[in-house]
Tab-separated table of C-alpha atoms and ligand atoms in Angstrom:
chain	number	residue	atom	x	y	z
Z	1	MET	CA	10.992	14.204	-15.827
Z	2	LYS	CA	14.361	14.005	-17.202
Z	3	LEU	CA	15.035	10.828	-15.193
Z	4	LEU	CA	12.260	8.972	-16.906
Z	5	GLU	CA	13.011	10.370	-20.249
Z	6	ASP	CA	16.736	9.039	-20.001
Z	7	ARG	CA	15.349	5.696	-18.986
Z	8	ILE	CA	12.997	5.602	-22.079
Z	9	VAL	CA	15.664	6.114	-24.349
Z	10	LYS	CA	17.722	3.425	-22.570
Z	11	ASP	CA	15.568	0.643	-22.176
Z	12	GLY	CA	12.474	1.128	-24.177
Z	13	SER	CA	11.987	-0.150	-27.473
Z	14	VAL	CA	10.008	1.267	-30.174
Z	15	LEU	CA	7.566	-1.710	-31.463
Z	16	SER	CA	6.142	0.185	-34.286
Z	17	ASP	CA	5.161	3.772	-35.312
Z	18	THR	CA	2.528	4.108	-32.259
Z	19	VAL	CA	3.648	1.222	-29.686
Z	20	LEU	CA	6.397	2.009	-27.391
Z	21	LYS	CA	7.676	-1.499	-25.110
Z	22	VAL	CA	8.515	-0.413	-21.333
Z	23	ASP	CA	8.355	-3.828	-19.846
Z	24	SER	CA	11.579	-3.701	-18.331
Z	25	PHE	CA	10.937	-0.675	-15.798
Z	26	LEU	CA	7.104	0.161	-16.006
Z	27	THR	CA	4.696	-2.337	-17.608
Z	28	HIS	CA	5.795	-5.744	-16.463
Z	29	GLN	CA	9.151	-5.637	-14.588
Z	30	VAL	CA	8.733	-2.726	-12.287
Z	31	ASP	CA	12.002	-0.291	-11.199
Z	32	THR	CA	10.724	0.465	-7.492
Z	33	GLY	CA	13.649	3.250	-7.133
Z	34	LEU	CA	12.254	5.000	-10.499
Z	35	MET	CA	8.360	4.659	-9.404
Z	36	LYS	CA	9.421	6.445	-6.096
Z	37	GLU	CA	10.891	9.215	-7.848
Z	38	ILE	CA	7.769	9.546	-9.964
Z	39	GLY	CA	5.525	9.188	-7.116
Z	40	LYS	CA	7.376	12.273	-5.449
Z	41	VAL	CA	7.067	14.184	-8.766
Z	42	PHE	CA	3.218	13.931	-8.776
Z	43	SER	CA	3.063	14.696	-5.334
Z	44	GLU	CA	4.648	18.279	-5.811
Z	45	ALA	CA	2.524	18.935	-8.666
Z	46	TYR	CA	-0.644	18.186	-6.429
Z	47	LYS	CA	0.410	19.365	-3.235
Z	48	ASP	CA	-2.003	22.088	-3.199
Z	49	ALA	CA	-4.800	20.356	-4.443
Z	50	GLY	CA	-6.348	18.847	-1.648
Z	51	ILE	CA	-5.901	15.132	-2.707
Z	52	THR	CA	-7.285	12.458	-0.477
Z	53	LYS	CA	-7.453	9.567	-2.978
Z	54	ILE	CA	-5.109	8.189	-5.728
Z	55	VAL	CA	-7.170	6.158	-8.247
Z	56	THR	CA	-5.581	4.095	-10.931
Z	57	ILE	CA	-6.822	0.968	-13.021
Z	58	GLU	CA	-5.082	-2.338	-12.947
Z	59	ALA	CA	-2.500	-3.502	-13.624
Z	60	SER	CA	0.374	-1.225	-14.666
Z	61	GLY	CA	-1.056	1.750	-13.027
Z	62	ILE	CA	-0.647	0.226	-9.670
Z	63	ALA	CA	3.110	0.847	-9.292
Z	64	PRO	CA	3.393	4.485	-9.951
Z	65	ALA	CA	-0.238	5.070	-8.120
Z	66	LEU	CA	1.029	3.209	-5.083
Z	67	TYR	CA	4.168	5.177	-4.973
Z	68	THR	CA	2.368	8.812	-5.391
Z	69	ALA	CA	-0.262	7.412	-2.808
Z	70	GLU	CA	2.609	6.517	-0.364
Z	71	THR	CA	4.411	10.032	-0.672
Z	72	MET	CA	1.103	11.834	-0.362
Z	73	GLN	CA	-0.011	9.842	2.664
Z	74	VAL	CA	-3.776	8.826	1.356
Z	75	PRO	CA	-5.043	5.603	0.108
Z	76	MET	CA	-4.732	4.034	-3.131
Z	77	ILE	CA	-7.634	2.584	-5.206
Z	78	PHE	CA	-7.372	0.413	-8.156
Z	79	ALA	CA	-10.425	-0.143	-10.419
Z	80	LYS	CA	-10.715	-3.639	-11.095
Z	81	LYS	CA	-11.417	-5.335	-14.438
Z	82	ALA	CA	-13.118	-8.337	-13.417
Z	83	LYS	CA	-15.715	-8.171	-10.423
Z	84	ASN	CA	-14.850	-11.042	-7.857
Z	85	ILE	CA	-17.072	-12.848	-5.403
Z	86	THR	CA	-16.230	-10.666	-2.835
Z	87	MET	CA	-17.489	-7.442	-4.588
Z	88	THR	CA	-21.091	-7.969	-3.090
Z	89	GLU	CA	-21.525	-4.359	-2.063
Z	90	GLY	CA	-22.266	-1.324	-4.070
Z	91	ILE	CA	-20.025	-1.192	-7.017
Z	92	LEU	CA	-19.792	2.076	-9.218
Z	93	SER	CA	-18.736	0.963	-12.801
Z	94	ALA	CA	-18.020	2.031	-16.420
Z	95	ASP	CA	-17.399	0.687	-19.791
Z	96	VAL	CA	-13.819	1.094	-21.003
Z	97	TYR	CA	-13.338	0.643	-24.702
Z	98	SER	CA	-9.618	-0.316	-25.995
Z	99	PHE	CA	-8.654	0.916	-29.435
Z	100	THR	CA	-5.675	-1.230	-28.967
Z	101	LYS	CA	-7.197	-4.602	-28.297
Z	102	GLN	CA	-10.716	-3.268	-29.746
Z	103	THR	CA	-12.528	-4.867	-26.959
Z	104	THR	CA	-14.859	-2.952	-24.548
Z	105	SER	CA	-14.369	-4.039	-20.702
Z	106	GLN	CA	-16.477	-2.983	-17.515
Z	107	VAL	CA	-14.195	-1.357	-14.953
Z	108	SER	CA	-15.382	-1.079	-11.244
Z	109	ILE	CA	-14.612	0.308	-8.082
Z	110	ALA	CA	-16.523	-0.529	-4.846
Z	111	SER	CA	-18.760	2.519	-3.952
Z	112	LYS	CA	-17.809	2.477	-0.279
Z	113	PHE	CA	-14.326	3.692	-1.088
Z	114	LEU	CA	-15.039	6.691	-2.469
Z	115	SER	CA	-17.483	9.523	-1.394
Z	116	GLU	CA	-18.452	13.292	-1.881
Z	117	ASP	CA	-15.591	14.485	0.428
Z	118	ASP	CA	-13.105	12.797	-1.854
Z	119	VAL	CA	-10.748	15.045	-4.193
Z	120	VAL	CA	-8.861	12.432	-6.392
Z	121	LEU	CA	-6.046	12.321	-8.400
Z	122	ILE	CA	-6.151	9.475	-11.227
Z	123	VAL	CA	-2.312	8.113	-11.882
Z	124	ASP	CA	-1.754	5.880	-14.783
Z	125	ASP	CA	1.255	4.353	-16.884
Z	126	ILE	CA	0.271	5.038	-20.393
Z	127	LEU	CA	-2.119	7.617	-21.906
Z	128	ALA	CA	-3.099	6.686	-25.540
Z	129	ASN	CA	-6.531	7.799	-26.413
Z	130	GLY	CA	-7.680	8.214	-22.698
Z	131	GLN	CA	-10.629	5.617	-22.506
Z	132	ALA	CA	-9.324	4.319	-19.237
Z	133	ALA	CA	-9.164	7.653	-17.788
Z	134	LYS	CA	-12.355	8.689	-19.077
Z	135	GLY	CA	-13.927	5.525	-17.475
Z	136	LEU	CA	-12.076	6.102	-14.037
Z	137	ILE	CA	-13.621	9.570	-14.117
Z	138	SER	CA	-17.081	8.299	-14.651
Z	139	ILE	CA	-16.736	6.493	-11.764
Z	140	ILE	CA	-15.339	9.014	-9.550
Z	141	GLU	CA	-18.295	11.459	-10.810
Z	142	GLN	CA	-21.027	8.798	-9.869
Z	143	ALA	CA	-19.312	8.736	-6.145
Z	144	GLY	CA	-19.794	12.357	-6.233
Z	145	ALA	CA	-16.203	12.807	-5.774
Z	146	LYS	CA	-14.134	15.668	-7.495
Z	147	VAL	CA	-11.030	14.922	-10.097
Z	148	ALA	CA	-8.393	17.169	-9.242
Z	149	GLY	CA	-6.165	15.869	-12.297
Z	150	VAL	CA	-4.790	12.982	-14.340
Z	151	GLY	CA	-0.977	12.192	-13.692
Z	152	ILE	CA	0.468	10.238	-16.508
Z	153	VAL	CA	3.933	8.080	-16.529
Z	154	ILE	CA	3.992	8.195	-20.450
Z	155	GLU	CA	2.052	10.179	-22.853
Z	156	LYS	CA	1.868	9.135	-26.340
Z	157	SER	CA	0.879	12.770	-27.456
Z	158	PHE	CA	0.535	11.776	-31.148
Z	159	GLN	CA	-3.008	9.910	-30.081
Z	160	ASP	CA	-5.735	11.891	-28.731
Z	161	GLY	CA	-5.907	11.050	-25.052
Z	162	ARG	CA	-4.987	14.462	-23.680
Z	163	GLN	CA	-6.800	16.135	-26.133
Z	164	PHE	CA	-9.706	14.545	-24.952
Z	165	LEU	CA	-9.004	15.196	-21.303
Z	166	GLU	CA	-8.429	18.879	-21.606
Z	167	LYS	CA	-11.726	19.296	-23.642
Z	168	GLU	CA	-13.520	18.154	-20.735
Z	169	GLY	CA	-11.622	20.578	-18.670
Z	170	VAL	CA	-9.464	18.249	-16.686
Z	171	ARG	CA	-5.763	19.032	-15.844
Z	172	VAL	CA	-3.139	16.646	-17.139
Z	173	THR	CA	0.298	16.186	-15.968
Z	174	SER	CA	2.587	13.943	-17.836
Z	175	LEU	CA	5.920	13.001	-17.005
Z	176	ALA	CA	7.159	11.931	-20.360
Z	177	ARG	CA	5.504	13.248	-23.481
Z	178	LEU	CA	6.140	11.524	-26.829
Z	179	GLN	CA	6.014	13.232	-29.878
Z	180	SER	CA	6.616	10.602	-32.001
Z	181	LEU	CA	7.632	6.875	-32.955
Z	182	GLU	CA	8.356	6.813	-36.145
Z	183	ASN	CA	11.252	5.100	-38.067
Z	184	GLY	CA	12.081	3.695	-34.595
Z	185	GLN	CA	12.983	7.334	-33.260
Z	186	ILE	CA	11.628	8.229	-30.135
Z	187	THR	CA	11.350	12.006	-29.907
Z	188	PHE	CA	9.810	14.114	-27.127
Z	189	MET	CA	8.014	17.236	-26.545
Z	190	GLU	CA	7.782	19.206	-23.568
Z	191	ALA	CA	6.525	17.450	-19.985
Z	192	ASP	CA	4.814	18.903	-17.544
Z	193	ALA	CA	6.772	17.919	-14.706
W	1	G4P	P1	-6.528	4.411	-23.357
W	1	G4P	O1	-7.088	4.076	-22.167
W	1	G4P	O2	-5.395	5.421	-23.525
W	1	G4P	O3	-7.587	4.893	-24.588
W	1	G4P	O4	-5.339	3.145	-24.190
W	1	G4P	P2	-5.736	2.053	-25.281
W	1	G4P	O5	-7.215	1.465	-25.149
W	1	G4P	O6	-5.379	2.460	-26.531
W	1	G4P	O7	-4.554	1.065	-24.631
W	1	G4P	C1	-4.938	-0.234	-23.807
W	1	G4P	C2	-3.919	-0.635	-23.167
W	1	G4P	O8	-3.058	-0.820	-23.758
W	1	G4P	C3	-3.819	-0.143	-22.003
W	1	G4P	O9	-3.411	-1.157	-21.117
W	1	G4P	C4	-2.697	0.734	-22.465
W	1	G4P	O10	-1.630	1.259	-21.076
W	1	G4P	C5	-1.618	-0.273	-23.222
W	1	G4P	N1	-1.098	0.764	-24.153
W	1	G4P	C6	-1.651	1.722	-25.280
W	1	G4P	N2	-0.446	1.972	-25.734
W	1	G4P	C7	0.808	1.214	-25.485
W	1	G4P	C8	2.425	1.729	-25.555
W	1	G4P	O11	2.661	2.185	-26.939
W	1	G4P	N3	2.917	0.853	-25.001
W	1	G4P	C9	2.424	-0.014	-23.958
W	1	G4P	N4	3.568	-0.810	-23.525
W	1	G4P	N5	1.159	-0.144	-23.722
W	1	G4P	C10	0.526	0.834	-24.298
W	1	G4P	P3	-3.812	-2.009	-20.303
W	1	G4P	O12	-4.717	-2.854	-21.348
W	1	G4P	O13	-5.188	-1.579	-19.404
W	1	G4P	O14	-2.970	-3.011	-19.642
W	1	G4P	P4	-2.251	-3.315	-18.241
W	1	G4P	O15	-2.434	-2.136	-17.618
W	1	G4P	O16	-3.042	-4.188	-17.405
W	1	G4P	O17	-1.046	-3.566	-18.729
């Protein structure tokens, strides 16, 4: 997605050989116009997949997921990282290990929001090692629902998330694919949309 790649070059900052800061339009402050365009591109890519729900994980996945859901006219569900006191009914959970933080956290979705009739598109902001997507896939499968694919705004292609997901037979659609961040230079590979 050219618009996104241009924005990454303009406003992204390379913090290290493996970390890109995109807090001015994606992970902290959110550019709603850009999110709207991202929502359109994911919708187009999955228009024939029979999607009934968009699933993401809080916090930074919510913005692109919401605009995708709005365009596709389906509900958006975000997995919660902490259970709150209102989550009293059936809960589906999975452990997510973060290589970045070196911690494991449990993520949850109330079982009433997913059923075996659902066909789900997972949307997330950044794909690194694929652990967040793996946890969401586990939850969706516990519900008996089907995963149609994973839509990613920025894929760090030098990490193994995509490889892991494709090995599991999951379709991955990344709008920007970072080949390298070495020496402060951002280089892209050809994106999926
Ligand atoms: P994984 O899910 O693909 O395995 O990712 P990993 O554990 O490595 O990443 C943990 C968190 O760090 C995720 O957000 C992920 O989006 C974020 N992250 C990983 N690499 C980068 C990067 O290069 N730049 C930025 N900006 N973020 C990165 P999270 O902890 O779930 O946080 P949030 O969604 O609440 O912000």
